[in-house]
Coordinates of C-alpha atoms and ligand atoms in Angstrom, one line a residue:
X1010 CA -24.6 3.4 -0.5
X1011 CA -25.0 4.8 2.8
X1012 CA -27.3 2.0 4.3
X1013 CA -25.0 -0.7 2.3
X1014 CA -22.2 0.8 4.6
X1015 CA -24.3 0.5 8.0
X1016 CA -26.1 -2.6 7.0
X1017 CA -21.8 -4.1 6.5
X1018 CA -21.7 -2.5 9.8
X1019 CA -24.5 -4.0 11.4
X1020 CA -24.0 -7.6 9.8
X1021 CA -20.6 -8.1 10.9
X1022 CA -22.1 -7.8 14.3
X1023 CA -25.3 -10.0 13.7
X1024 CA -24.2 -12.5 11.5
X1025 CA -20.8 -13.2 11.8
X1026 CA -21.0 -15.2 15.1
X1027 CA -23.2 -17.4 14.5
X1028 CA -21.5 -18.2 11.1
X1029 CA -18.1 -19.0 12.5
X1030 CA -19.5 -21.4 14.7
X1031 CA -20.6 -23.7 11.5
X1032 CA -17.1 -23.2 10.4
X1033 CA -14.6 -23.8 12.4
X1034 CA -14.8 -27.5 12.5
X1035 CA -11.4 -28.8 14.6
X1036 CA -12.2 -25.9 17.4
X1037 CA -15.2 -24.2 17.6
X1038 CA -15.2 -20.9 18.8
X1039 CA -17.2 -17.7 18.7
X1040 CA -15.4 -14.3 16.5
X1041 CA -13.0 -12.9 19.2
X1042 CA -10.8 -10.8 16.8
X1043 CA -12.3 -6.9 16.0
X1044 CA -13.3 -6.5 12.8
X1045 CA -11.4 -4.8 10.1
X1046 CA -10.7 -1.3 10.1
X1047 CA -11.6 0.3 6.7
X1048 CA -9.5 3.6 6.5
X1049 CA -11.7 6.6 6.1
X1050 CA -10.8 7.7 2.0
X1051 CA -9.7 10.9 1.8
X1052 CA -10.3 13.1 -1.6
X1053 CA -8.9 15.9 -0.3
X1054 CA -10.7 19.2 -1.6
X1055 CA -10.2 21.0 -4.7
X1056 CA -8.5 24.4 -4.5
X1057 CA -8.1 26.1 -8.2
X1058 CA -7.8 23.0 -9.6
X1059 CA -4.9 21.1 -7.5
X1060 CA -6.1 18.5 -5.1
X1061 CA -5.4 19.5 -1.2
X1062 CA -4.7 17.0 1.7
X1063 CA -4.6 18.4 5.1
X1064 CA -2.7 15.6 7.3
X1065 CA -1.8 16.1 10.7
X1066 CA 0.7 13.3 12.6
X1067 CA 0.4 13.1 15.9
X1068 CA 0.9 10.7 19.3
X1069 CA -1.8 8.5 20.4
X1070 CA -3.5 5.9 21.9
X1071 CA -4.9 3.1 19.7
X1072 CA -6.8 -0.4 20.4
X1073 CA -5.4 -2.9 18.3
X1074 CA -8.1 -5.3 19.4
X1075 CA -8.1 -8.8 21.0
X1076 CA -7.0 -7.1 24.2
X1077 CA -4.1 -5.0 23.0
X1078 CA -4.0 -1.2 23.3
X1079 CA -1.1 1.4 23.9
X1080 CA 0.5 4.3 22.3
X1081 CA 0.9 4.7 18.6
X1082 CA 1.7 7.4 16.1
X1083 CA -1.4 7.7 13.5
X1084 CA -2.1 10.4 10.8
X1085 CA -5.9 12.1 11.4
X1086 CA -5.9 8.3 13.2
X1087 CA -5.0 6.9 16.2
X1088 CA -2.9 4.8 14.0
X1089 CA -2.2 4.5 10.4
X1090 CA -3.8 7.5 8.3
X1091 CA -6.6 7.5 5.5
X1092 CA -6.8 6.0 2.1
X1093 CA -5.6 9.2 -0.4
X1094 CA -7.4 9.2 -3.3
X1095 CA -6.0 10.7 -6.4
X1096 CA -6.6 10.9 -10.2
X1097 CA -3.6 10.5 -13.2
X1098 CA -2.8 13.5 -14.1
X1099 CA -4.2 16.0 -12.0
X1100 CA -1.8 18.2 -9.0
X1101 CA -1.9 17.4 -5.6
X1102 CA -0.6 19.6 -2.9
X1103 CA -0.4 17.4 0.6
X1104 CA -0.1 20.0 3.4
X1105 CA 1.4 17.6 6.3
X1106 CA 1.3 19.0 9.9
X1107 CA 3.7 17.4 12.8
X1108 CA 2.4 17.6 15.8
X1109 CA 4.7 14.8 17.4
X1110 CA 6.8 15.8 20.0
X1111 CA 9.9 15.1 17.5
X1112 CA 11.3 15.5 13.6
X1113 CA 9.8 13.0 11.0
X1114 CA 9.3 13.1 7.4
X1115 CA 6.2 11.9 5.1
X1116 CA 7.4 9.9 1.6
X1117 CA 5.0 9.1 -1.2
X1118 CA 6.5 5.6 -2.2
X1119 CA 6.1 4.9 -5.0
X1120 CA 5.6 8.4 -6.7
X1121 CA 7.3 10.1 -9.9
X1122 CA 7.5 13.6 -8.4
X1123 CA 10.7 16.3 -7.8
X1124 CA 13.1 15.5 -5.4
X1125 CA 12.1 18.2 -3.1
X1126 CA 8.3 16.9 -2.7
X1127 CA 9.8 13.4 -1.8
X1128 CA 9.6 13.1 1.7
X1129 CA 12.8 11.2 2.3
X1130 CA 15.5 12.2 5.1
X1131 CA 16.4 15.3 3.5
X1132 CA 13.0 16.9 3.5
X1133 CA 12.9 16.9 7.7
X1134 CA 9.5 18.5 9.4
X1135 CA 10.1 19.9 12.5
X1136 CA 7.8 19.2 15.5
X1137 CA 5.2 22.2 15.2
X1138 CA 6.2 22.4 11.3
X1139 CA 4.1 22.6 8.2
X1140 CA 5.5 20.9 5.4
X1141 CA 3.6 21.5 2.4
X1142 CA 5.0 19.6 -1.4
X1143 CA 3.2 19.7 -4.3
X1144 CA 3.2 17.8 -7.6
X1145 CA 1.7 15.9 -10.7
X1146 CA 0.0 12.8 -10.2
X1147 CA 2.1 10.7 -12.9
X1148 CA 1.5 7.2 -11.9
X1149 CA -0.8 4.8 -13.2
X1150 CA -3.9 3.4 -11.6
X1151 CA -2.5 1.6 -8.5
X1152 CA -2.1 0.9 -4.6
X1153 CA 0.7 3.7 -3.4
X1154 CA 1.6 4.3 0.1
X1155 CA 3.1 7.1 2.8
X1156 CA 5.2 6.6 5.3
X1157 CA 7.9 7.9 7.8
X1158 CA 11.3 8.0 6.4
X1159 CA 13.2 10.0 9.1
X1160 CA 17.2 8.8 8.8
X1161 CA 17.6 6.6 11.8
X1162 CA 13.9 6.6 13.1
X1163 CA 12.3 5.4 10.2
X1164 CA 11.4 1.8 11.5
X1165 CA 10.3 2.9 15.2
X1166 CA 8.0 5.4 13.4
X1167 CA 6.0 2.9 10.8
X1168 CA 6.1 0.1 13.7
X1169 CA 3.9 2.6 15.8
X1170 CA 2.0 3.3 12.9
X1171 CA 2.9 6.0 10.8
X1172 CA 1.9 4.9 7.5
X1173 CA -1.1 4.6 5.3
X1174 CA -2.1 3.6 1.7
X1175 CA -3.2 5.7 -1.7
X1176 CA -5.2 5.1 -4.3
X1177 CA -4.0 6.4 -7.4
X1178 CA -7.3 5.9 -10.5
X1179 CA -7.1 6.5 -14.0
X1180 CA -9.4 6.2 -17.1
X1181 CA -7.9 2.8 -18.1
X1182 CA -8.6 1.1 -15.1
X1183 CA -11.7 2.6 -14.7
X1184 CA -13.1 1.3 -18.5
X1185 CA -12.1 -2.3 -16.5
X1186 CA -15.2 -4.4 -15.4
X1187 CA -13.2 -4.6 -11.9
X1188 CA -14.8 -4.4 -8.3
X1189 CA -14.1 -0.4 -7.2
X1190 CA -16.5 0.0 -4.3
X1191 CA -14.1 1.2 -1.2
X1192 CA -14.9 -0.9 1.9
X1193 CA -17.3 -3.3 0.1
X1194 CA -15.3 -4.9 -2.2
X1195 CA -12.9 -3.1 -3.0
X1196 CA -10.6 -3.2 0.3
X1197 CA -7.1 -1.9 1.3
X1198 CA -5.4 -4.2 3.6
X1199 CA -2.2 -2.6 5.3
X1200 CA -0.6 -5.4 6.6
X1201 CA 2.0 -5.6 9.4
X1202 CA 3.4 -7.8 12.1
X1203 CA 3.6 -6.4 15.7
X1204 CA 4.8 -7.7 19.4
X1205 CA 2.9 -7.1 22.2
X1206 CA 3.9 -7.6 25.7
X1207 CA 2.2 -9.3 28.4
X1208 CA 0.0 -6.7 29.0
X1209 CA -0.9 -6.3 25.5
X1210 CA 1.3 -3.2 25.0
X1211 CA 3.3 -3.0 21.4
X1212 CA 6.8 -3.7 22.0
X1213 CA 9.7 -2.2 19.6
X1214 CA 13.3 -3.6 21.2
X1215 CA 15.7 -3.5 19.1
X1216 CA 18.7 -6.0 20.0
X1217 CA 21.5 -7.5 17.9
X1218 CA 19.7 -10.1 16.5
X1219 CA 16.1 -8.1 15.4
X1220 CA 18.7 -5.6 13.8
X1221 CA 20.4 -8.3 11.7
X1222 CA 16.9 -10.3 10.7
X1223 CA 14.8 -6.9 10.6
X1224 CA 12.3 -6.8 13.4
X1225 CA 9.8 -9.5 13.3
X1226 CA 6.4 -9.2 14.8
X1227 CA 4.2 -12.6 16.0
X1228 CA 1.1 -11.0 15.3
X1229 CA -0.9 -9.8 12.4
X1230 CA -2.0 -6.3 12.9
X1231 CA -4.2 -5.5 9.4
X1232 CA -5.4 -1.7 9.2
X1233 CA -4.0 -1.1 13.0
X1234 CA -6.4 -4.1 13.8
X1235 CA -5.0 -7.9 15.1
X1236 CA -6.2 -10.8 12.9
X1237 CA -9.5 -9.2 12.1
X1238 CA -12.8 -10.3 10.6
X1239 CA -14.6 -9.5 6.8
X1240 CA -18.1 -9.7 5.9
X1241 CA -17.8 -10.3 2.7
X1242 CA -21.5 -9.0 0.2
X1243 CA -20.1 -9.7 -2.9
X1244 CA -19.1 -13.1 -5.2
X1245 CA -15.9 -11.5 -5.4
X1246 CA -13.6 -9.2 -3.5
X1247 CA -10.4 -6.8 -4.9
X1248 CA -8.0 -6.9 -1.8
X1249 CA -5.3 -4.5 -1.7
X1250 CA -2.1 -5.8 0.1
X1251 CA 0.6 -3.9 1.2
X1252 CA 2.9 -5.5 2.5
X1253 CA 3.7 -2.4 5.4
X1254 CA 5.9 -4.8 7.9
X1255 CA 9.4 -3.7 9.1
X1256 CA 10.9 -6.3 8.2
X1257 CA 8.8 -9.7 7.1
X1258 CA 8.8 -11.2 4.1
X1259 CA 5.0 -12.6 3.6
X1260 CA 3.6 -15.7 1.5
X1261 CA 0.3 -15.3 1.1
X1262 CA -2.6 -17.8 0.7
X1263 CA -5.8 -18.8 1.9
X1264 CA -6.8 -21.4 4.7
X1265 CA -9.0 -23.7 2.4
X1266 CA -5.8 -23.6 -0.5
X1267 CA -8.2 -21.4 -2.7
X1268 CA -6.6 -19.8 -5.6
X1269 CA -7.1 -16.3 -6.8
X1270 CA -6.1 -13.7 -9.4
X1271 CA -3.2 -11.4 -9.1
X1272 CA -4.2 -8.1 -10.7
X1273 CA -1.4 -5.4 -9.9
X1274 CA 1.7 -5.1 -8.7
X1275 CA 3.7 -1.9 -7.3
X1276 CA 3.4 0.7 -9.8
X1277 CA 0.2 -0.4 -11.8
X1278 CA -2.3 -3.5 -13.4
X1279 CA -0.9 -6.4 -14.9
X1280 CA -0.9 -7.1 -18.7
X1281 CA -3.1 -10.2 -17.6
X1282 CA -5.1 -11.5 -14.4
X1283 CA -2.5 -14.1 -13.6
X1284 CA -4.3 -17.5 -11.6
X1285 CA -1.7 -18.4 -8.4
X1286 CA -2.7 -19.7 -4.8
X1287 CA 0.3 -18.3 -3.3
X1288 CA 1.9 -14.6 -3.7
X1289 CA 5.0 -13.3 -2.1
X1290 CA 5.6 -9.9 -0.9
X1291 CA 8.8 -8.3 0.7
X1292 CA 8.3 -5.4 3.0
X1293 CA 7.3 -2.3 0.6
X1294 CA 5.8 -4.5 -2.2
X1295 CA 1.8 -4.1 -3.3
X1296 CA -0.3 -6.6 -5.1
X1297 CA -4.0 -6.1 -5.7
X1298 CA -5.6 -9.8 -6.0
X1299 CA -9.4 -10.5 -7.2
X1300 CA -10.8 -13.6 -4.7
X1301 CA -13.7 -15.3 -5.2
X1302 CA -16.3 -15.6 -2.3
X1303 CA -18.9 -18.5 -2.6
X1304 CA -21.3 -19.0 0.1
X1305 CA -20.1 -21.3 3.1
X1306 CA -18.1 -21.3 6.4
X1307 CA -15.6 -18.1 6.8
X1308 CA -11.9 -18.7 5.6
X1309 CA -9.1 -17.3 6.0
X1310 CA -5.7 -15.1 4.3
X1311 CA -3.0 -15.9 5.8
X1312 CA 0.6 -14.8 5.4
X1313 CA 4.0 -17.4 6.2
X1314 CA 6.9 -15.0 7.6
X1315 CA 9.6 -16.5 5.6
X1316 CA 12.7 -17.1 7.9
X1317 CA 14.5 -14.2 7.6
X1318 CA 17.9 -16.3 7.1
X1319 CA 19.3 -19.4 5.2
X1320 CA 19.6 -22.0 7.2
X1321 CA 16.9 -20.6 9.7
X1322 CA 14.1 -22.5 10.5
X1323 CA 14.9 -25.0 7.7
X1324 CA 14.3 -28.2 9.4
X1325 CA 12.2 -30.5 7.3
X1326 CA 12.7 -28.6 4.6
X1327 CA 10.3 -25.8 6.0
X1328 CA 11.4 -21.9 4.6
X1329 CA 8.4 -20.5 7.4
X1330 CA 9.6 -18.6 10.6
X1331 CA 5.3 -18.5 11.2
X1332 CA 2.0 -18.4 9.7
X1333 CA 0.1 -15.1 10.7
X1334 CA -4.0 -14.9 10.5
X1335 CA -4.1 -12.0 8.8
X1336 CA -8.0 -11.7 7.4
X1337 CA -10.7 -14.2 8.4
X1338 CA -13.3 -13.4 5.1
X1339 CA -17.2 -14.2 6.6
X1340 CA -19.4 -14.5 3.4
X1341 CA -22.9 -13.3 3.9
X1342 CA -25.5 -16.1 3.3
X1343 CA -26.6 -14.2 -0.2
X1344 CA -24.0 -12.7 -2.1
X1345 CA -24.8 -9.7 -4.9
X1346 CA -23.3 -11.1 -7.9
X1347 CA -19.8 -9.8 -9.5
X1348 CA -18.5 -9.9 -13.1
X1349 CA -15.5 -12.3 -13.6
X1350 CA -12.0 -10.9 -14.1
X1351 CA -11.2 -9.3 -17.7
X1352 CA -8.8 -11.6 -19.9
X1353 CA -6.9 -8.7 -20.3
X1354 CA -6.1 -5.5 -18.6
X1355 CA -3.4 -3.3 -19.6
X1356 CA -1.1 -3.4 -22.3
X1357 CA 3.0 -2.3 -21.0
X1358 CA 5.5 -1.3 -23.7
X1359 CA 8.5 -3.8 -23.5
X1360 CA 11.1 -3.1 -21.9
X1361 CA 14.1 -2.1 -24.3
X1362 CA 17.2 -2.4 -22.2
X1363 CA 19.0 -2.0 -25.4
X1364 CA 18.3 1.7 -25.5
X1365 CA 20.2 2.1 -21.6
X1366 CA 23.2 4.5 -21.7
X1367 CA 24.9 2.7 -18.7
X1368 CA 24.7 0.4 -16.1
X1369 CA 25.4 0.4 -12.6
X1370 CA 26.4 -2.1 -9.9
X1371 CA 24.5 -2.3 -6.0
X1372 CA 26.2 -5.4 -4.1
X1373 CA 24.3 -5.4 -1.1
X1374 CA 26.6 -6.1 2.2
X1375 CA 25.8 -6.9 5.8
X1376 CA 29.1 -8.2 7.7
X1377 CA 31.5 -7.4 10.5
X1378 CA 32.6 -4.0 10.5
X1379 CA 36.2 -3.6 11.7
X1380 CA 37.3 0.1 10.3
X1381 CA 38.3 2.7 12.0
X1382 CA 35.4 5.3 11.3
X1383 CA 33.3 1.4 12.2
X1384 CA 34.6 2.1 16.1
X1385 CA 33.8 5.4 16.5
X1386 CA 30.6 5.1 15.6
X1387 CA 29.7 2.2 17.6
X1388 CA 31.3 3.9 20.4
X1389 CA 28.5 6.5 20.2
X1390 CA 25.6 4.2 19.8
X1391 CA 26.8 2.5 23.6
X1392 CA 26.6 5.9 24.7
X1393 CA 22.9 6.0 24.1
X1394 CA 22.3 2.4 26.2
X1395 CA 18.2 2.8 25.1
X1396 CA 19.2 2.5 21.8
X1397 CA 18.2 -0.8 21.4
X1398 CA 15.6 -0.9 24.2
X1399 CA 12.9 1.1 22.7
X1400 CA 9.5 1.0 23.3
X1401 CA 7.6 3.5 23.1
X1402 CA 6.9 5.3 19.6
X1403 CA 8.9 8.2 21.3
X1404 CA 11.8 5.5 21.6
X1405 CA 12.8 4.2 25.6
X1406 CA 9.9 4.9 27.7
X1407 CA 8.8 8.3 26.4
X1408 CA 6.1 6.7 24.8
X1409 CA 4.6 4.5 28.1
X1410 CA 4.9 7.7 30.3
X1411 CA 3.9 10.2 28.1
X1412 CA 5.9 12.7 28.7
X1413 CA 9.1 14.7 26.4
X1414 CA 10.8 14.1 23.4
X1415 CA 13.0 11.0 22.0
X1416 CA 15.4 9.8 24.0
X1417 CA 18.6 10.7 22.2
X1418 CA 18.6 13.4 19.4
X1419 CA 17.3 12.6 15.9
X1420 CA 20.4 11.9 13.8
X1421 CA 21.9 14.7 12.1
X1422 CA 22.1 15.3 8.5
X1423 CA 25.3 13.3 7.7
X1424 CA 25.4 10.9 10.7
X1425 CA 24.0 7.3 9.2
X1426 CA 24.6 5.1 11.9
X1427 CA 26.4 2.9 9.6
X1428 CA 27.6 0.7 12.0
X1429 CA 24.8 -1.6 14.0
X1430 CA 25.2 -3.4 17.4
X1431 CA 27.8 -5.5 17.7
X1432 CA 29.9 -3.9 14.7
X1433 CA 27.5 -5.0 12.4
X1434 CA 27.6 -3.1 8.8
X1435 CA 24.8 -2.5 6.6
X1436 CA 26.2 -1.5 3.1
X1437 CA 25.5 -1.1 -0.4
X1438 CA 28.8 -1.3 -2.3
X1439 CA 30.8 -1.1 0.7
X1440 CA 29.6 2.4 2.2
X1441 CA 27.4 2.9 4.6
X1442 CA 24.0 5.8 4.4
X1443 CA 25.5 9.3 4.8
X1444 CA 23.1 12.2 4.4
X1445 CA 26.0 14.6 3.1
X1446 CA 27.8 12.1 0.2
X1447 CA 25.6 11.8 -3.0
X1448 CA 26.7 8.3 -4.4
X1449 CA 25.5 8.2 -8.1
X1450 CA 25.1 10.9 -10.6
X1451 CA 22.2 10.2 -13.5
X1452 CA 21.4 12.0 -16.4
X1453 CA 17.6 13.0 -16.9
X1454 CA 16.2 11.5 -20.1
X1455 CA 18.6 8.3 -20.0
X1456 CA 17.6 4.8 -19.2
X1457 CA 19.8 2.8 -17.1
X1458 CA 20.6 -0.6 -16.2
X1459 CA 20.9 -1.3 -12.5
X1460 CA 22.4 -4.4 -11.5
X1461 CA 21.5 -5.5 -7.8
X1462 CA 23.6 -8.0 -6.3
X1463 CA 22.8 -9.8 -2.9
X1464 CA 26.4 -11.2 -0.8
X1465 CA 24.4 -11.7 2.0
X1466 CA 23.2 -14.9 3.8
X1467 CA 19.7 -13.0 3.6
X1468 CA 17.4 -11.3 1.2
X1469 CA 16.9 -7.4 1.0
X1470 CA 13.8 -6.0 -1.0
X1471 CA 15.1 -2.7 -3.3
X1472 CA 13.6 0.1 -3.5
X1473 CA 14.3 2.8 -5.6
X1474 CA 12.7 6.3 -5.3
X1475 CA 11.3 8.5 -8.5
X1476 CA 10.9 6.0 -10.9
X1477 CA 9.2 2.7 -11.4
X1478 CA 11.4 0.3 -13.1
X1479 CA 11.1 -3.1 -14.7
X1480 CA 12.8 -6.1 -14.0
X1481 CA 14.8 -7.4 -16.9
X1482 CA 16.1 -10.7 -15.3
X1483 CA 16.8 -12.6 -12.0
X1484 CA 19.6 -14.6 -12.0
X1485 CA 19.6 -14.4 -15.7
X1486 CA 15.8 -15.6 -16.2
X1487 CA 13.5 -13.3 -17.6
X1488 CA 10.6 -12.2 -14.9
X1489 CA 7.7 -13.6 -15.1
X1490 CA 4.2 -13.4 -12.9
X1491 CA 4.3 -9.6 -10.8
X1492 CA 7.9 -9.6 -11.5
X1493 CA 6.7 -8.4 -15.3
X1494 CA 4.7 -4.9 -13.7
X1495 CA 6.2 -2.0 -13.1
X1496 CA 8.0 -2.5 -10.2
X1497 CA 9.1 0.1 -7.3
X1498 CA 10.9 -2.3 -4.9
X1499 CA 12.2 -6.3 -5.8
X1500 CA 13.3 -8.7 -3.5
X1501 CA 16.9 -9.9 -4.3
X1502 CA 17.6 -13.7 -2.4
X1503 CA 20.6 -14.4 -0.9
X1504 CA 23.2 -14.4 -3.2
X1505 CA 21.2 -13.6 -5.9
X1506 CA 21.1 -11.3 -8.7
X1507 CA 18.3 -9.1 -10.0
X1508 CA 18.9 -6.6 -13.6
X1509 CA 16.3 -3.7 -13.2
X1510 CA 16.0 -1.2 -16.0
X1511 CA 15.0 2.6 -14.8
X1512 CA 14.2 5.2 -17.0
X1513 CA 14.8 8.7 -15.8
X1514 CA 12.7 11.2 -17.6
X1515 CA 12.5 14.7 -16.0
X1516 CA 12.6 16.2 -12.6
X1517 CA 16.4 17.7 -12.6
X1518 CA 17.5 18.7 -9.2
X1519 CA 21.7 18.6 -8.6
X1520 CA 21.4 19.7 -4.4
X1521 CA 18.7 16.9 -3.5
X1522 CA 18.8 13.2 -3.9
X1523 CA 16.0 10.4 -4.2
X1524 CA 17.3 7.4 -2.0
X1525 CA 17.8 3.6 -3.4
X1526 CA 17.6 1.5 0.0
X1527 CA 16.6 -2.2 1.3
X1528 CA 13.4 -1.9 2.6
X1529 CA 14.0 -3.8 5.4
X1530 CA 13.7 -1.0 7.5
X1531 CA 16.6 -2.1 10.9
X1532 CA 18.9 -2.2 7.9
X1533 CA 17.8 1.0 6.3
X1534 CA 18.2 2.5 9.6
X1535 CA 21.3 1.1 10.3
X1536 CA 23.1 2.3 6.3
X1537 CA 21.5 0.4 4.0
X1538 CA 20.6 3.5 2.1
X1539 CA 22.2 5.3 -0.8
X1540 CA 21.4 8.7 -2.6
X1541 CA 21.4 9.6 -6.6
X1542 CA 20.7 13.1 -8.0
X1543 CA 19.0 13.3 -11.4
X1544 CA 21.0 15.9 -13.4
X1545 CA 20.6 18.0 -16.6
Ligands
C2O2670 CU1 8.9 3.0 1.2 CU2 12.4 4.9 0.8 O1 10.6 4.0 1.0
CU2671 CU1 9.9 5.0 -1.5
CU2672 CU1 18.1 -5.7 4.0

C-alpha cells in the first residue's frame, strides 16, 4: 500500500501533464492547479478501550495553490484538520487543544452524543484551554464532520479553515462490496468557496449584502486546495462531499454530463444506489457518490452556486450565481478494476410519524428589524466599525499582521447579535439566538414532528443537533432520492415547507441545550439559531 501511495504521488506529477494536454480540446493548457490534498486519517490511539484524538487548533499560514497563500486557522494542519476515523459503537474521547490567540469551540455535526460533549456555543475553550468530551460512537457508517461553532465567530472561523471531516465505519457497510481505500478511491472532498484578493490573500468582508445572501466565495478551495487535480487508479471512485461552504448552495455534476451513483446522505447509506447526474447540497449536507472512471482525457466535478435569492441571477431562466471547478479527475492510462455498485445497501425502518407525541413549528424570518431591543443592538455593532471588514482569521487585520487577539471581544454568553447591518433580523419564530433563553423543552424517549417553514425570499438549510431525523414530506410530497436517508440538516426553499420527524431517545440534560440553526453560517451568526434541552 505504501508504494501504491508514492507511486499516486509520483504519477500525478509524471503523468498528469501530458494527459491534460490530449484533453482539453477548446484551450489547451498544461495542469496549473495543485493537486488534491488528501487529509492525513487519524485513528487516534487506543487507551483502555476508548478511542483518543489529540487535536490542537492553531493560526497559520497555508498555500491554497494557484498562487494563493495567507493566514488560516487549521487543526494539526495549516488548514482544515485530519480525517477521524471511528468505529459504531465503540467510545471516543477527543482531547481538543486551543492554541489560537482567542475562544472557539469544536462540534461533532452530525453526532448522537450528551449535550455537554457537543461542541456548540455553550461548551467555550479558552485560548491555552484543554477541552476534553467523551462519548459513544452511535451513528451509522457515514461522512461526519467538526467544525467551529463559536456564537458570533462561527463563519470567520470555518472560512479560515477550521473544519475537517470523519469517518464513522460499521459492520454493515463494511460486508458492502464498496471502494474503502482512503486516498485511492475512497476520497474525502471538503468543499468550500473562498475570495482571494489581488494578491492572492483570502478575503472575509462582511458587508450588508454578504450578510443577507451568506458569504459567497468565487473560487473552489477542495481540501484547503483551489480547483485541484485527481489521478484517478481505479474504474471507480467513492467521493465524499461535504458541502463545508459558508454559505453556497452547490449543484453538482460532471463536465462531460456523466452520471453517477448517490450512495449516502448525512447520517448514513441509502436503501439503494440511486443513478442521478446532478446532486444538490446546502451548506452542512454530505453525500457519498460512486463515479465511474474509464480511460480517456481528464474531466471534471464541478459545482453551480445557486443564486442565493429569487429573482437573482434569473435571466434566461438561469437559477446559477457561478460554476466552480472543484475536482479535475485524471484517469491513469490502465485502471485496476472495481466491482459495480450493490443493488442494495441498507435497509431503514419507516418512518412512523404516527407514533410522534407532538409537533412543533420553526418559521424561518429574515426582515427589517424595527424594535426597540433591534436598535440597541445595532447601535453596538457600529461601535465595532471592523465588524464587517474582517480579514484576517483573527477578524480586521490581526490576522495580516500577526500580532494580538480579535478585534472586538468574543460575544458573551447571552449576546446573539440578533440584529445584522442595516437592521436586518435573522429569526426563527420571531426571536433572535440568545445564549441564556432555552426556546423548546423535549421529552427524552418521544418522537416529534418538526414543521420547518421558510417566509423568506431565500432558502436556509436546517440543522438540528443530537439526532438524525427523517424527512416526512416537502411541501406535502413525500421525499424521495437523499431526501429518504437519515438526514441531519434539509434545505427548506423560499417559502417552502419541509415536515421532519426526530426521535429523541436518551441523553437528558435540563442546564445545556443542543442548537437547531440555518446553516448558512452569516445568518447563524447573526440569530438564526435556537436552543432545545432534552428532558427526563
Ligand atoms: Cu454544522 Cu450547529 O452545526
Ligand atoms: Cu451540528
Ligand atoms: Cu439562512
Amino acid at each position: 500500500m505504501v508504494s501504491r501511495r508514492r507511486l499516486l504521488a509520483g504519477g500525478a506529477a509524471l503523468v498528469a501533464a501530458p494527459l491534460i494536454l490530449r484533453a482539453d480540446r477548446t484551450a489547451p493548457r498544461p495542469i496549473s492547479g495543485p493537486a488534491l490534498p488528501i487529509p492525513p486519517l487519524a485513528e487516534g490511539r487506543l487507551v483502555d478501550g476508548v478511542r483518543v484524538f489529540d487535536l490542537t487548533v492553531r493560526r497559520t499560514i497555508h498555500e491554497f495553490g494557484a498562487g494563493r497563500r495567507g493566514p488560516a486557522i487549521g487543526i494539526d494542519a495549516t488548514y482544515g484538520g485530519p480525517t477521524l476515523r471511528m468505529r459504531a459503537g465503540e467510545t471516543v474521547r477527543l482531547r481538543v487543544t486551543n492554541r489560537l490567540d482567542e475562544t472557539t469551540t469544536l462540534h461533532w455535526h452530525g453526532f448522537h452524543l450528551p449535550a455537554a460533549a457537543d461542541g456548540g456555543p455553550h461548551q467555550r475553550i479558552a485560548p491555552g484551554a484543554v477541552w476534553e468530551p467523551s462519548f459513544r460512537v452511535l451513528q451509522k457508517a457515514g461522512l461526519f464532520w467538526y467544525h467551529s461553532h463559536l456564537m458570533g465567530e462561527t463563519g470567520r472561523q470555518i472560512y479560515f479553515g477550521q473544519a475537517g471531516p470523519i469517518y464513522v465505519e460499521d459492520e454493515e457497510e463494511a460486508a458492502l462490496p464498496l471502494p474503502r481505500e482512503y486516498g485511492v478511491d475512497d476520497i474525502p472532498l471538503v468543499v468550500q468557496d473562498r475570495r482571494f484578493d489581488a494578491d492572492g490573500v483570502p478575503v472575509y468582508a462582511l458587508d450588508p449584502m454578504s450578510v443577507a445572501t451568506g458569504y459567497i466565495g468565487d473560487v473552489a478551495v477542495v481540501n484547503g486546495a483551489v480547483s485541484p487535480h485527481f489521478v484517478a487508479r481505479r474504474r471507480r471512485l467513492r467521493l465524499r462531499l461535504l458541502n463545508a461552504a459558508n454559505a453556497s448552495v452547490y449543484r453538482f455534476r460532471f463536465s462531460d454530463g456523466r452520471r453517477f451513483h448517490v450512495i449516502a446522505g448525512d447520517g448514513g447509506l441509502l436503501e439503494r444506489p440511486l443513478s442521478v447526474d446532478t446532486l444538490l447540497l446546502a451548506p452542512g449536507e454530505r453525500a457519498q457518490i460512486l463515479v465511474e472512471i474509464r480511460p480517456g482525457p481528464p474531466f471534471r466535478l464541478e459545482a453551480d452556486i445557486l443564486a442565493p435569492m429569487m429573482g437573482m441571477h434569473r435571466r434566461g431562466g438561469r437559477d446559477v450565481l457561478r460554476r466552480l471547478h472543484v475536482l479535475r479527475i485524471v484517469p491513469e492510462s490502465v485502471l485496476d478494476p472495481a466491482p459495480p455498485p450493490p443493488v442494495r445497501l441498507v435497509s431503514l425502518p419507516r418512518p412512523r410519524p404516527e407514533r410522534a407525541v407532538r409537533m412543533r413549528r420553526f418559521v424561518l424570518s429574515m426582515g427589517m428589524g424595527m424594535g426597540m431591543g433591534g436598535m440597541g443592538r445595532r447601535e453596538r455593532s457600529m461601535h465595532h466599525p471592523d465588524r464587517y471588514g474582517d480579514t484576517g482569521p483573527m477578524g480586521a487585520d490581526h490576522g495580516r499582521h500577526g500580532r494580538g487577539g480579535p478585534m472586538y471581544p468574543p460575544y458573551a454568553s447571552g449576546t446573539g447579535r440578533g440584529v445584522g447591518p442595516m437592521g436586518m433580523r435573522f429569526t426563527i419564530n420571531g426571536k433572535s439566538m440568545d445564549m441564556d433563553r432555552i426556546d423548546e423543552v423535549v421529552r427524552v424517549g418521544t418522537d416529534e414532528i418538526w414543521e420547518v417553514i421558510n417566509r423568506s425570499p431565500m432558502p436556509h438549510p436546517f440543522h438540528v443537533h443530537d439526532v438524525q431525523f427523517r424527512i416526512l414530506d416537502r411541501d406535502g410530497r413525500p421525499p424521495d432520492g437523499i431526501d429518504s436517508g437519515l438526514k441531519d440538516t434539509v434545505l427548506v426553499p423560499p417559502m417552502g415547507r419541509v415536515r421532519l420527524l426526530l426521535s429523541f431517545r436518551d441523553y437528558v440534560d435540563p442546564e445545556r441545550p443542543y442548537m437547531y440553526h440555518c446553516h448558512i453560517l452569516e445568518h447563524e451568526d447573526a440569530g438564526m439559531m435556537g436552543q432545545f434541552v432534552v428532558v427526563a
